């Protein structure tokens, strides 16, 4: 299983505050696809944060890319965490682009962190920028880009290094319908090639157009998991 | 695989590597450190500290050189001065010079007694008197250099013994003032070392503060590259490269600024140096090592400061 949670709880800040995620158990296999759904504040971003290793669970057992991630207090090999993170692509809900870098350099970041040769970096970044339709804006800084353009840069950065696990938090929030369709096409294609994909979204129309098994969160609890016995609607 | 195949493969790999190198921009600034760590204040502070360090090093080298020369002078022997060497001695039969030499030859604590030639004497006086030392109006005393037998220190009645042979003869034991001067030189050296240590500690603190300011300014960028899987080494490396470069700049500026000052000091001390001249090129050459030292201190301090800071991230 690429992702496995067993009775996972998460609380932010010092203990005593309410848990944001409570007793979540789920599993997503290699090459799986999941819609992560639920009302605002349900804990979708928090669950993704656990998966891209920004937060550590406060209880339960979590395993990502077949590696056990111990709970908050336990120290973990920093090198190992970094290696895991390099195999995960994330589209953050708030993009998190580096403001002092151009679009090109932002997208190149995962490849440079992975130490890829510069020739390959150029080719790959150019290709994915063209794919998201921003080949001409490669030298623009994030603050010179529209919300949708920034989101497409964030998407390009998440997929440029062909991650094994792709986590997208509301990736169509700023996109028009045509761009959203194009994004789904990309996600489907990556999924078909073996990438495990989890997409958090409010966009019910998008989910209707691209049916897939859903995970439903509400108030920090997993209230629905369509993984078993999911059938493509006719 | 045949040999030519392997050679071709190696060639292809080398070509690929060269292509990659050629495509790599000279310096990438992923974290925006060129703006976060400005090239004004830190190089200036490092330059000032390098300047101080250069002067202190010079003091250290100069004082150890002086101490070595004094010790060598003491080892060279005890100096006997015989004023008016040509006049008849107390016994009336020999010159004062010959009488003293004859008496010295009989003393058990004298291993050897070597009269110094007039030329050697003139050389010795040249720093103080210049070339006129050779043709002075005042008559020079005869100078005899003694070596003691190892077991015997200079007996307290030595001066009296020689005075009876040729009144006015002086015997000078340099041991006492050499001991005092050596103690002074050692203290100067210890002090220089302490000053160097303090300068280095201040440098490390200043660089740490600058690094932490840079970390604070780029906190968000670091958090993002951390999430993208950057190792501590990646982040620390970028900081260390930038800080090391700024410190190298400062070190170079400080070393260059110290050259005229040190050259002037060396010029002032030159007449007191032994014949053959001081090792000026060597000592000034050692200045070239200072920028390398500042680079190492900057690079290392940045590495440690950044890694400590990063250890707080999950
Ligand atoms: N850093 C944080 N510190 C404390 N509480 C937080 C933090 N981030 C989120 N929360 C809380 O956790 C709960 C879940 O937030 P989360 O962002 O996971 O929701 P979400 O499902 O992604 O919502 P949305 O659809 O609006 O993005 C919310 O009540 C939120 O207030
Ligand atoms: Mg959210």
PDB file of C-alpha atoms and ligand atoms in Angstrom, chain A residues 40-46 48-49 93 169-170 200 202, ligand 2:
ATOM      1  CA  UNK A  40     -14.783  23.173   4.385  1.00  0.00           C
ATOM      2  CA  UNK A  41     -12.914  22.577   7.625  1.00  0.00           C
ATOM      3  CA  UNK A  42     -13.521  18.821   7.488  1.00  0.00           C
ATOM      4  CA  UNK A  43      -9.777  18.136   7.586  1.00  0.00           C
ATOM      5  CA  UNK A  44      -8.918  17.417   3.929  1.00  0.00           C
ATOM      6  CA  UNK A  45      -5.826  19.605   3.892  1.00  0.00           C
ATOM      7  CA  UNK A  46      -4.806  18.234   7.277  1.00  0.00           C
ATOM      8  CA  UNK A  48      -2.883  15.567   2.971  1.00  0.00           C
ATOM      9  CA  UNK A  49      -0.424  17.357   5.280  1.00  0.00           C
ATOM     10  CA  UNK A  93      -3.995  24.700  -1.678  1.00  0.00           C
ATOM     11  CA  UNK A 169      -5.257  20.077  -2.642  1.00  0.00           C
ATOM     12  CA  UNK A 170      -8.085  21.846  -4.479  1.00  0.00           C
ATOM     13  CA  UNK A 200      -9.003  16.987  -2.437  1.00  0.00           C
ATOM     14  CA  UNK A 202     -15.116  20.835  -3.339  1.00  0.00           C
TER      15      UNK A 202
HETATM   16 MG1  LIG C   2      -8.105  22.609   2.638  1.00  0.00          MG
END
